[in-house]
mmCIF file of C-alpha atoms in Angstrom:
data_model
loop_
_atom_site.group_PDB
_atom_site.id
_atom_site.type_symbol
_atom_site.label_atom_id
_atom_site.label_comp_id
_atom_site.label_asym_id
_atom_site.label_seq_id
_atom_site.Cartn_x
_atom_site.Cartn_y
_atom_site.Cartn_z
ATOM 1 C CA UNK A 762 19.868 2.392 64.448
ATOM 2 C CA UNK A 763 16.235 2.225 64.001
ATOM 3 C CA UNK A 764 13.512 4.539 66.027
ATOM 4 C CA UNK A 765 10.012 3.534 66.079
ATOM 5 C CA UNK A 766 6.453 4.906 66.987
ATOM 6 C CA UNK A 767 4.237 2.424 67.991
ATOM 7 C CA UNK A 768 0.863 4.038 66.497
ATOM 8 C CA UNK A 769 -2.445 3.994 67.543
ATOM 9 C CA UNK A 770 -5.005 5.665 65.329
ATOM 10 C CA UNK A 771 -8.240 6.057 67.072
ATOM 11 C CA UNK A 772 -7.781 8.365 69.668
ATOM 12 C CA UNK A 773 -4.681 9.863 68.449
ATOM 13 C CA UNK A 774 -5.317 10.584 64.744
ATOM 14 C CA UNK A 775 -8.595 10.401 65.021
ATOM 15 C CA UNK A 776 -10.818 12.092 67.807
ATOM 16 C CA UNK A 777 -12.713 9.970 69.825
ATOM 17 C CA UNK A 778 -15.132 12.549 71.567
ATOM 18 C CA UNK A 779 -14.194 16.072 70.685
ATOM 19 C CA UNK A 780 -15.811 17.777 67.073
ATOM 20 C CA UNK A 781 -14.229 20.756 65.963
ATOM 21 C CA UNK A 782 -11.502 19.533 64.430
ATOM 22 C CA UNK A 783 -9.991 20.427 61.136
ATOM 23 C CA UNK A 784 -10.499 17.379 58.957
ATOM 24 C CA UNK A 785 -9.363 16.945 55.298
ATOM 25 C CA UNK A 786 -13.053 17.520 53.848
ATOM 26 C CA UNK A 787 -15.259 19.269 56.191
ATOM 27 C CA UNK A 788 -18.139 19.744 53.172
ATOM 28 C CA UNK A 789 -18.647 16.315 53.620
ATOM 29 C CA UNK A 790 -19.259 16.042 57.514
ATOM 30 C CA UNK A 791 -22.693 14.348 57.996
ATOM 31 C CA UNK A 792 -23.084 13.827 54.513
ATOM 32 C CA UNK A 793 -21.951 10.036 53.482
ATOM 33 C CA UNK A 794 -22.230 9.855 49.793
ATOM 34 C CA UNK A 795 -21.617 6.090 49.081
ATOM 35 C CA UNK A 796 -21.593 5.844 45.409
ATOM 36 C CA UNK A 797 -18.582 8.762 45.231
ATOM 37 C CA UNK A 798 -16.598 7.098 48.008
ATOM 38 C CA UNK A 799 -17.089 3.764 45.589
ATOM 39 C CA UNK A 800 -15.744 5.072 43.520
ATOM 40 C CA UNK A 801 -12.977 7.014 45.282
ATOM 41 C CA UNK A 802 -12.051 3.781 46.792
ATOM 42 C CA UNK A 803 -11.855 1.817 43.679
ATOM 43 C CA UNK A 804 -9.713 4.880 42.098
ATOM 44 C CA UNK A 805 -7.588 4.725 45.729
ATOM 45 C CA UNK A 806 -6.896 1.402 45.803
ATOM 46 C CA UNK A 807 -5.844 0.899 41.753
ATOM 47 C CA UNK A 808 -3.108 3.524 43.010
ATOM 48 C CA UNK A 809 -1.677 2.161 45.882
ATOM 49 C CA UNK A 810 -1.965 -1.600 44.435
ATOM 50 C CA UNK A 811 -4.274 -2.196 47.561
ATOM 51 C CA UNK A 812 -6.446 -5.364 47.680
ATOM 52 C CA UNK A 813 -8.905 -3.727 50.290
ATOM 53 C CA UNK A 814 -10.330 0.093 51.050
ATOM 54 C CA UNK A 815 -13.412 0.388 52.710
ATOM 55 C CA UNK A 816 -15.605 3.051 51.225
ATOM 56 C CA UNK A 817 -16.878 4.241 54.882
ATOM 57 C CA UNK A 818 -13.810 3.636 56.065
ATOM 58 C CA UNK A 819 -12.217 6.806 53.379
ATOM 59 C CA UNK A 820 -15.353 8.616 54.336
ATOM 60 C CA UNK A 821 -14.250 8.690 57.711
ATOM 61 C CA UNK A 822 -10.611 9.271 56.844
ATOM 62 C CA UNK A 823 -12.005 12.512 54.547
ATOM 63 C CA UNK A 824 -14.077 13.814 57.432
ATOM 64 C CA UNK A 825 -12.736 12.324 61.039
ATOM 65 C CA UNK A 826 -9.281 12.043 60.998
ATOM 66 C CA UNK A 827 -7.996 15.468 62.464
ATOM 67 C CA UNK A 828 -5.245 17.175 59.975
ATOM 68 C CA UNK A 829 -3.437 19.188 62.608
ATOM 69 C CA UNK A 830 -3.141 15.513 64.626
ATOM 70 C CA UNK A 831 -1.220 13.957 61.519
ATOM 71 C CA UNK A 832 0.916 17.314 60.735
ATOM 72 C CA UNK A 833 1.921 16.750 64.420
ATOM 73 C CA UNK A 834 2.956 13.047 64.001
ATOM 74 C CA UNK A 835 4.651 13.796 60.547
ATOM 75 C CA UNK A 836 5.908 16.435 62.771
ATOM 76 C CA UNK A 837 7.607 14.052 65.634
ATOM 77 C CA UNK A 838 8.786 11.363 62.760
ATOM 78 C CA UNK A 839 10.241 14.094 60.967
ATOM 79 C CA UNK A 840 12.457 15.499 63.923
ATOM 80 C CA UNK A 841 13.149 12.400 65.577
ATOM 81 C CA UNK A 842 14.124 9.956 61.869
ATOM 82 C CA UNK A 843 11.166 7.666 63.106
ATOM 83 C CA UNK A 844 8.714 5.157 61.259
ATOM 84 C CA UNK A 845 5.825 3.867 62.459
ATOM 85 C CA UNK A 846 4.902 0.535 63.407
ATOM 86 C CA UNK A 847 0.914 0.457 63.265
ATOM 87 C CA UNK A 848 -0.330 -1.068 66.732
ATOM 88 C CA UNK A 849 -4.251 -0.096 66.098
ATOM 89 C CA UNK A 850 -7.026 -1.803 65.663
ATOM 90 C CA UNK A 851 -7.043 -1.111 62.264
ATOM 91 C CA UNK A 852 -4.568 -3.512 62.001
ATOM 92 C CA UNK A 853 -7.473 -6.257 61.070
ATOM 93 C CA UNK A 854 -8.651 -4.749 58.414
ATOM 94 C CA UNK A 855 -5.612 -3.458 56.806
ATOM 95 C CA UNK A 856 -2.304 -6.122 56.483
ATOM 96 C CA UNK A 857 0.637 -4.939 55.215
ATOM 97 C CA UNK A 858 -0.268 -4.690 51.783
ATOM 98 C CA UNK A 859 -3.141 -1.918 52.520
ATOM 99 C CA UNK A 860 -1.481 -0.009 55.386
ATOM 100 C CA UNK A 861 0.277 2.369 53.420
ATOM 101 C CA UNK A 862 -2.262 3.343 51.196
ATOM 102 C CA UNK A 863 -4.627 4.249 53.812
ATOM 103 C CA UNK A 864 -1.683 5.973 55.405
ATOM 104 C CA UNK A 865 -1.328 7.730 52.521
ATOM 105 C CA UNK A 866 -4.186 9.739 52.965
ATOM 106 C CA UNK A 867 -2.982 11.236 55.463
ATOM 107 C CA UNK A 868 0.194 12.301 54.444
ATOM 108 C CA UNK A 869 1.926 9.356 56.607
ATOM 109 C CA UNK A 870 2.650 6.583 53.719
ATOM 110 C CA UNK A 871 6.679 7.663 53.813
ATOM 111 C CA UNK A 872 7.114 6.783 57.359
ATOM 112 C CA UNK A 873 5.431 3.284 57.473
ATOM 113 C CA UNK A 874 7.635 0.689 58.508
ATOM 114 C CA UNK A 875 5.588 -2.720 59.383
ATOM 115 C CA UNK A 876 2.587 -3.410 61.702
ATOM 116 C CA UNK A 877 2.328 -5.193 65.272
ATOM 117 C CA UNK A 878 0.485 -7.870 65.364
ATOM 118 C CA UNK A 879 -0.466 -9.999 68.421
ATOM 119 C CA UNK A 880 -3.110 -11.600 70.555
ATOM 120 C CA UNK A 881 -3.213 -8.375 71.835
ATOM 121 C CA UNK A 882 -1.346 -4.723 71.827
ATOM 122 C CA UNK A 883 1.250 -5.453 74.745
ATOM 123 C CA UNK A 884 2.104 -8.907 72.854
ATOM 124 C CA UNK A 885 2.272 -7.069 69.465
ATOM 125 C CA UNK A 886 4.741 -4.430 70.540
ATOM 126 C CA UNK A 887 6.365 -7.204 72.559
ATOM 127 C CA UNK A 888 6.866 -9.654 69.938
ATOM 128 C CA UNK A 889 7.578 -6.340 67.236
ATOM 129 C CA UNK A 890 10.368 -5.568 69.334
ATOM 130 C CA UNK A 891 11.925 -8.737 70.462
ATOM 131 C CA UNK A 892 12.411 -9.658 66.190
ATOM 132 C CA UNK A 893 13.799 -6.767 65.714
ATOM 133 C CA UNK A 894 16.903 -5.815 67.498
ATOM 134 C CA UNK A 895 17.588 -3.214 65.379
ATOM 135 C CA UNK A 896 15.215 -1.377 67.528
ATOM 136 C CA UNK A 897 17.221 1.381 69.576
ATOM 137 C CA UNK A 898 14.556 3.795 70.454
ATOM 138 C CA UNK A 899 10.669 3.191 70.382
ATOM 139 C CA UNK A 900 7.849 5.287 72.299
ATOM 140 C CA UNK A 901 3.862 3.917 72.326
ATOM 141 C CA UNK A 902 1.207 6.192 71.079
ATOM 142 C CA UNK A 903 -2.156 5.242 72.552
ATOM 143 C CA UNK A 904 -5.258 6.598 74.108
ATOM 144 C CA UNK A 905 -6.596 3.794 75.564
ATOM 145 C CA UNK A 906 -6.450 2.969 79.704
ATOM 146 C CA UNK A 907 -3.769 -0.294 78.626
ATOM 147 C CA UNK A 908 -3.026 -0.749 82.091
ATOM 148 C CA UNK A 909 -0.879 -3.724 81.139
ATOM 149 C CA UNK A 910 1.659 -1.485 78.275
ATOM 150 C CA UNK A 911 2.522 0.658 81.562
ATOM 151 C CA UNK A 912 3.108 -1.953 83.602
ATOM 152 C CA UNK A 913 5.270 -3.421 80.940
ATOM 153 C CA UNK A 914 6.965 -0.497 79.053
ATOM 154 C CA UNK A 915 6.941 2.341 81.759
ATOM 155 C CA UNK A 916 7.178 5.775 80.488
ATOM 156 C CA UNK A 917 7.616 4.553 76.956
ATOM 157 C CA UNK A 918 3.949 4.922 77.065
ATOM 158 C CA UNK A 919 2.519 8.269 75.842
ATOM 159 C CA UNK A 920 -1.140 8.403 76.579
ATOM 160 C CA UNK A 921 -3.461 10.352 74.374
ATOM 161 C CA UNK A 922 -6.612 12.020 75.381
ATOM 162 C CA UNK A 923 -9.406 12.330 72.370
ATOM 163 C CA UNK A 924 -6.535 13.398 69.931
ATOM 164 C CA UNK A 925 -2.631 13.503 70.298
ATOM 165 C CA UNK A 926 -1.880 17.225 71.403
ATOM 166 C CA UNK A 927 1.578 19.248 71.603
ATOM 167 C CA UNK A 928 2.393 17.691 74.672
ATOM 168 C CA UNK A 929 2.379 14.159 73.930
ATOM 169 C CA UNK A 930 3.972 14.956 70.708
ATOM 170 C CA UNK A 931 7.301 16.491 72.491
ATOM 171 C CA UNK A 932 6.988 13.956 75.442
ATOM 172 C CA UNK A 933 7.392 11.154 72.998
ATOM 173 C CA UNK A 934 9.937 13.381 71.218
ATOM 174 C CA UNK A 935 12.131 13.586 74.278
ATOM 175 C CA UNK A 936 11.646 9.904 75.123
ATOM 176 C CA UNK A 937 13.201 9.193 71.952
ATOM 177 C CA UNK A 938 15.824 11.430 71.870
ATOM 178 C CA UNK A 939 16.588 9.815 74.855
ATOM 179 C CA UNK A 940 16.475 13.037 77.127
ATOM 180 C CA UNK A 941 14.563 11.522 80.420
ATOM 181 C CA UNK A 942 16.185 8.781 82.099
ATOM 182 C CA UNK A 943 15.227 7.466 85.928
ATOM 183 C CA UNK A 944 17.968 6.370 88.647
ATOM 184 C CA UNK A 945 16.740 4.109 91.567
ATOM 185 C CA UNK A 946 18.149 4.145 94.980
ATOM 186 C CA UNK A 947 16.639 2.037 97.917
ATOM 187 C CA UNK A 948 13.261 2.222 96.296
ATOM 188 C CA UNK A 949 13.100 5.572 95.934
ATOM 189 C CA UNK A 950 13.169 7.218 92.120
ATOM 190 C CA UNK A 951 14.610 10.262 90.594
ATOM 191 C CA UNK A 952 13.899 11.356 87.011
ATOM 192 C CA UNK A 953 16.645 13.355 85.065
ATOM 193 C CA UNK A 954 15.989 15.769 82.225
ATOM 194 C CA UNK A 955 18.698 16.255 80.360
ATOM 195 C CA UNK A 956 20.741 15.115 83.108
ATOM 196 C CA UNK A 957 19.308 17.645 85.753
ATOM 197 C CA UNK A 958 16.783 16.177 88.413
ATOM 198 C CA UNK A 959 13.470 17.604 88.195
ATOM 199 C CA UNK A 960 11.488 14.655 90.252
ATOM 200 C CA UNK A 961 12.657 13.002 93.226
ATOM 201 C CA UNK A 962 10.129 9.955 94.028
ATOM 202 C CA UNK A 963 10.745 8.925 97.899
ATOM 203 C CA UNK A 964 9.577 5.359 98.934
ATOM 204 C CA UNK A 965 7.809 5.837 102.381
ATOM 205 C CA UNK A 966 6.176 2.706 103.250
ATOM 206 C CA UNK A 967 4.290 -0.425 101.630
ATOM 207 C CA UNK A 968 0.062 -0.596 102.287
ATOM 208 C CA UNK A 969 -1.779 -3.427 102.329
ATOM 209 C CA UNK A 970 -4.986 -2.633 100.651
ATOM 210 C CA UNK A 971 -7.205 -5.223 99.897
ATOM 211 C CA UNK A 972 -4.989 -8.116 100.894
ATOM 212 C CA UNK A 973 -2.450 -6.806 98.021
ATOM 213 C CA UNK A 974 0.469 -4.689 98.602
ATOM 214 C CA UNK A 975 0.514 -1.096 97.669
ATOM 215 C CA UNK A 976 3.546 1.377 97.419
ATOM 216 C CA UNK A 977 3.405 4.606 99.034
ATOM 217 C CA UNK A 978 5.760 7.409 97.262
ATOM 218 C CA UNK A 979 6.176 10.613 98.429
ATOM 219 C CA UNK A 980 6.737 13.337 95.075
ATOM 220 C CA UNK A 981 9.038 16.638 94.979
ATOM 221 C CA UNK A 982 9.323 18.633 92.044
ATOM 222 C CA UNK A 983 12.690 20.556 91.337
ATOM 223 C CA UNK A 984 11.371 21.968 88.065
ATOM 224 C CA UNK A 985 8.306 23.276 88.268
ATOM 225 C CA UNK A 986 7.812 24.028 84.455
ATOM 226 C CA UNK A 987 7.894 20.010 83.989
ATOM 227 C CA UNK A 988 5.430 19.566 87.059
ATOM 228 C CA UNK A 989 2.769 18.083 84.283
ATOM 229 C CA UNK A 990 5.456 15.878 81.885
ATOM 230 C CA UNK A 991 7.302 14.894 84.945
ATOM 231 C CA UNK A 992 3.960 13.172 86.800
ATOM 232 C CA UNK A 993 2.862 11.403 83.604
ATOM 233 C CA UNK A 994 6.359 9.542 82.905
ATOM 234 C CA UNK A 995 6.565 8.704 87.171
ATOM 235 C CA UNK A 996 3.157 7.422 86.677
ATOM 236 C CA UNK A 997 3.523 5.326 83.965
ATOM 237 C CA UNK A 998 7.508 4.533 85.427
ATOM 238 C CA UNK A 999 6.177 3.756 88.743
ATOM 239 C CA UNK A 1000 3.117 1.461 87.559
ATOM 240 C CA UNK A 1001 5.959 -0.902 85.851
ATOM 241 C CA UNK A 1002 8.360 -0.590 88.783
ATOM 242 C CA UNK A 1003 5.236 -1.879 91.181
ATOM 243 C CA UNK A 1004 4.423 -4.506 88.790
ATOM 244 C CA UNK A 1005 8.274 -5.532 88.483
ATOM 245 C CA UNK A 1006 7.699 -5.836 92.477
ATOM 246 C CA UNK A 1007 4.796 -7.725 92.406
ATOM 247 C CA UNK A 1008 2.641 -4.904 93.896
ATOM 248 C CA UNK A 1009 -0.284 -5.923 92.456
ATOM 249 C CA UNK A 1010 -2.299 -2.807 93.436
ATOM 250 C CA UNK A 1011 0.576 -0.699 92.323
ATOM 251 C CA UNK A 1012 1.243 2.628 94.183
ATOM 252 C CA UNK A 1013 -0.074 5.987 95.444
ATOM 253 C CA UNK A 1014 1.438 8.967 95.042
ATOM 254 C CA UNK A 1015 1.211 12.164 97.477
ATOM 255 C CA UNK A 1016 2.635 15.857 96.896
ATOM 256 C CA UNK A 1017 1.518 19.355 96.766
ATOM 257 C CA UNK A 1018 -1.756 19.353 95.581
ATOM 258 C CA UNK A 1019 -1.039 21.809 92.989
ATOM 259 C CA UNK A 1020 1.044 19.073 91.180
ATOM 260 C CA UNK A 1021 -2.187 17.497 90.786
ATOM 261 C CA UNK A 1022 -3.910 19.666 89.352
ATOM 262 C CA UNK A 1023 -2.231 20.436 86.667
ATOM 263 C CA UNK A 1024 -2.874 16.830 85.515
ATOM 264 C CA UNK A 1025 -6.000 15.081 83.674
ATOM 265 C CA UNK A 1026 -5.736 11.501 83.127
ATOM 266 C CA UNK A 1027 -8.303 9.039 82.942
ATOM 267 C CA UNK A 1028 -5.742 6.070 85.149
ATOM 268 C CA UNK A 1029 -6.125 8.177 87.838
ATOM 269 C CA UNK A 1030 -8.114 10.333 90.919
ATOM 270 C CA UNK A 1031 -7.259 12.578 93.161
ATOM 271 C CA UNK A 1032 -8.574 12.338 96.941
ATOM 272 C CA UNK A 1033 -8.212 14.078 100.199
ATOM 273 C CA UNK A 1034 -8.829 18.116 99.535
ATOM 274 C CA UNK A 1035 -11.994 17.996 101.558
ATOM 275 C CA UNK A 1036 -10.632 15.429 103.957
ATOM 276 C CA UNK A 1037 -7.085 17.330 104.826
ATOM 277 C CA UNK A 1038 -8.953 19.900 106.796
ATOM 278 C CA UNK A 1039 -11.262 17.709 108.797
ATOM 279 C CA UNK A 1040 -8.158 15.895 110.283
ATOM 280 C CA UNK A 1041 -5.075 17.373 109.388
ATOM 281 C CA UNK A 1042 -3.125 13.964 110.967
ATOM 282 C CA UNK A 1043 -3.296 11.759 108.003
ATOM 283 C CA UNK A 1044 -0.957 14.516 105.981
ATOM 284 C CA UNK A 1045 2.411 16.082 106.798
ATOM 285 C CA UNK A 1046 1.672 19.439 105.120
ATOM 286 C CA UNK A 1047 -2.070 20.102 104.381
ATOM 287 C CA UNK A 1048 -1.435 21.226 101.032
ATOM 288 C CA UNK A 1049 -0.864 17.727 100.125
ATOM 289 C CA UNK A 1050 -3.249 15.129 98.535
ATOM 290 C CA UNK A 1051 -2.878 11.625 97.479
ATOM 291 C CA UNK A 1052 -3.529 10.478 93.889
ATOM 292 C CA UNK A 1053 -4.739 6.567 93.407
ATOM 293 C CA UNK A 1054 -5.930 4.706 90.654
ATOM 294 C CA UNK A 1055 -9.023 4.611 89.246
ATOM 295 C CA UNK A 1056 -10.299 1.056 89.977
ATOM 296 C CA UNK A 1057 -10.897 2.035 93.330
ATOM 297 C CA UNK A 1058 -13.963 2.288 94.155
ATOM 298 C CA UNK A 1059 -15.423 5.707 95.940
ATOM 299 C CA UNK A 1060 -15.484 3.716 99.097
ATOM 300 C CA UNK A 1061 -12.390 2.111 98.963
ATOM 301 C CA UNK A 1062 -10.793 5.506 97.800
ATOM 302 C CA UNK A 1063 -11.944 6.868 101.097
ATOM 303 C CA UNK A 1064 -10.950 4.035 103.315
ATOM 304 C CA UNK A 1065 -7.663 4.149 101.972
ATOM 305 C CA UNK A 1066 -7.120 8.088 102.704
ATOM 306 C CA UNK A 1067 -7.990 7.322 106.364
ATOM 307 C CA UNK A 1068 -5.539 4.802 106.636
ATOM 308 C CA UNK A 1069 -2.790 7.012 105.482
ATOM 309 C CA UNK A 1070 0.071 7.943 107.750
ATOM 310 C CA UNK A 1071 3.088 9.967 106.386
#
């Protein structure tokens, strides 16, 4: 029984907007001294037998990569008995011969297992998992908008934003301890917590938007301390159930609009608070509002709201 995490490392290790962050040498922040890290490298890589280290590349290790990020993915591998599968970009500069030395500056060298490699993430992870049936429990650490990994792997998708925080890390936690799990009944979709139902996902009707077909889903909560856990995994769930379906522009979601706002994604927008009150007819319950994805455009978003009938 093998349990992986698929891990990104810019965005989740490493912040991609935020400053502020611990870091293992904050004396050194703005302050790229190239003949030390030389020589740090050359010392680095005669240790870990590694054919390739970057000088920069420790530099930004030393003053980028958060510490409290990697404690928290030691953390998860710790509590779960989990390697890692490296599915980052890094991957081109570092094979499997200099992964785990650059790992091991960050305390993470004990937990590599192998890298992912592919034409692209999705076929990485794809191809990763399809030679290695050993594989019982896996969960994808990212931060990136992969709109094709949801489609394809659902809620085994734990999306990042600027650095991996608590949340993500017991999200992923619970997917592998395998403590969500969805049931489907005439289109609609329930998701069970530890074998209690916290989200019940009702299928209401399918919109053409577009010229493509959309999914409309109406959400209840049963749980409200897993309002914000429970939306991300139906989001990511429901984006590879619509794809399964060949619902090319995937699905909207409406419920209380409190549900909503406890979320902040970058896949998605919500629309409709202003709207509810001007014409209280396109909602059941005007303390509802409709989430969509983010390729719509502002006008489109609109046009779609009006068209809603629940």
């Amino acid at each position: 029984m093998t349990k992986i995490v698929f891990l990104d490392i810019d965005g989740v290790i490493s912040p991609t907007e935020s400053s502020g962050h611990e870091v293992l040498h904050p004396e050194r922040i703005g302050h790229y001294d190239e003949q030390y890290y030389l020589e740090a490298a050359k010392k680095h890589r005669q240790k870990y037998n590694m054919s390739y280290l970057d000088s920069y590349d420790m530099y930004v290790v030393d003053t980028c990569w958060s510490t409290l990020a990697m404690q928290k993915i030691k953390n998860l591998l710790l509590a779960t008995d989990s390697k890692i599968v490296m599915e980052s970009s890094w991957i081109h500069s570092y094979n499997e011969k200099n992964m785990p030395g650059l790992l091991a500056m960050a305390g993470l060298k004990d937990f590599y297992l192998n890298i992912a490699y592919g034409k692209d993430k999705l076929d990485g992870i794809t191809k990763y998992l399809n030679n290695h049936p050993e594989v019982t429990d896996f969960v994808i650490i990212d931060d990136e908008d992969y709109w094709y990994l949801a489609q394809n792997y659902g809620f085994y998708l734990v999306q990042s934003n600027d650095v991996i925080s608590d949340e993500d890390c017991l999200m992923a936690k619970d997917i592998l301890q395998r403590r969500y799990r969805f049931t489907i009944l005439d289109n609609d979709i329930y998701l069970w917590y530890d074998d209690k139902k916290i989200l019940a996902s009702k299928y209401r009707y399918s919109h053409s938007s577009r010229g493509k077909l959309l999914l409309v889903y109406q959400v209840r909560i049963f749980n409200k301390q897993m309002i914000k856990p429970a939306i991300r995994i139906l989001i990511k769930q429901l984006t590879k159930y619509a794809y399964d379906l060949n619902c090319d522009d995937g699905f909207v979601l409406v419920a209380n609009r409190e549900y909503f706002k406890r979320i902040k994604t970058d896949f998605w927008f919500v629309i409709g608070y202003q709207r509810v009150n001007i014409n209280g007819e396109f909602l059941t319950n005007i303390n509802e509002a409709v989430m969509v994805h983010s390729e719509y455009s502002p006008l489109e978003k609109i046009e779609l709201w009006e068209k809603m009938r629940f």
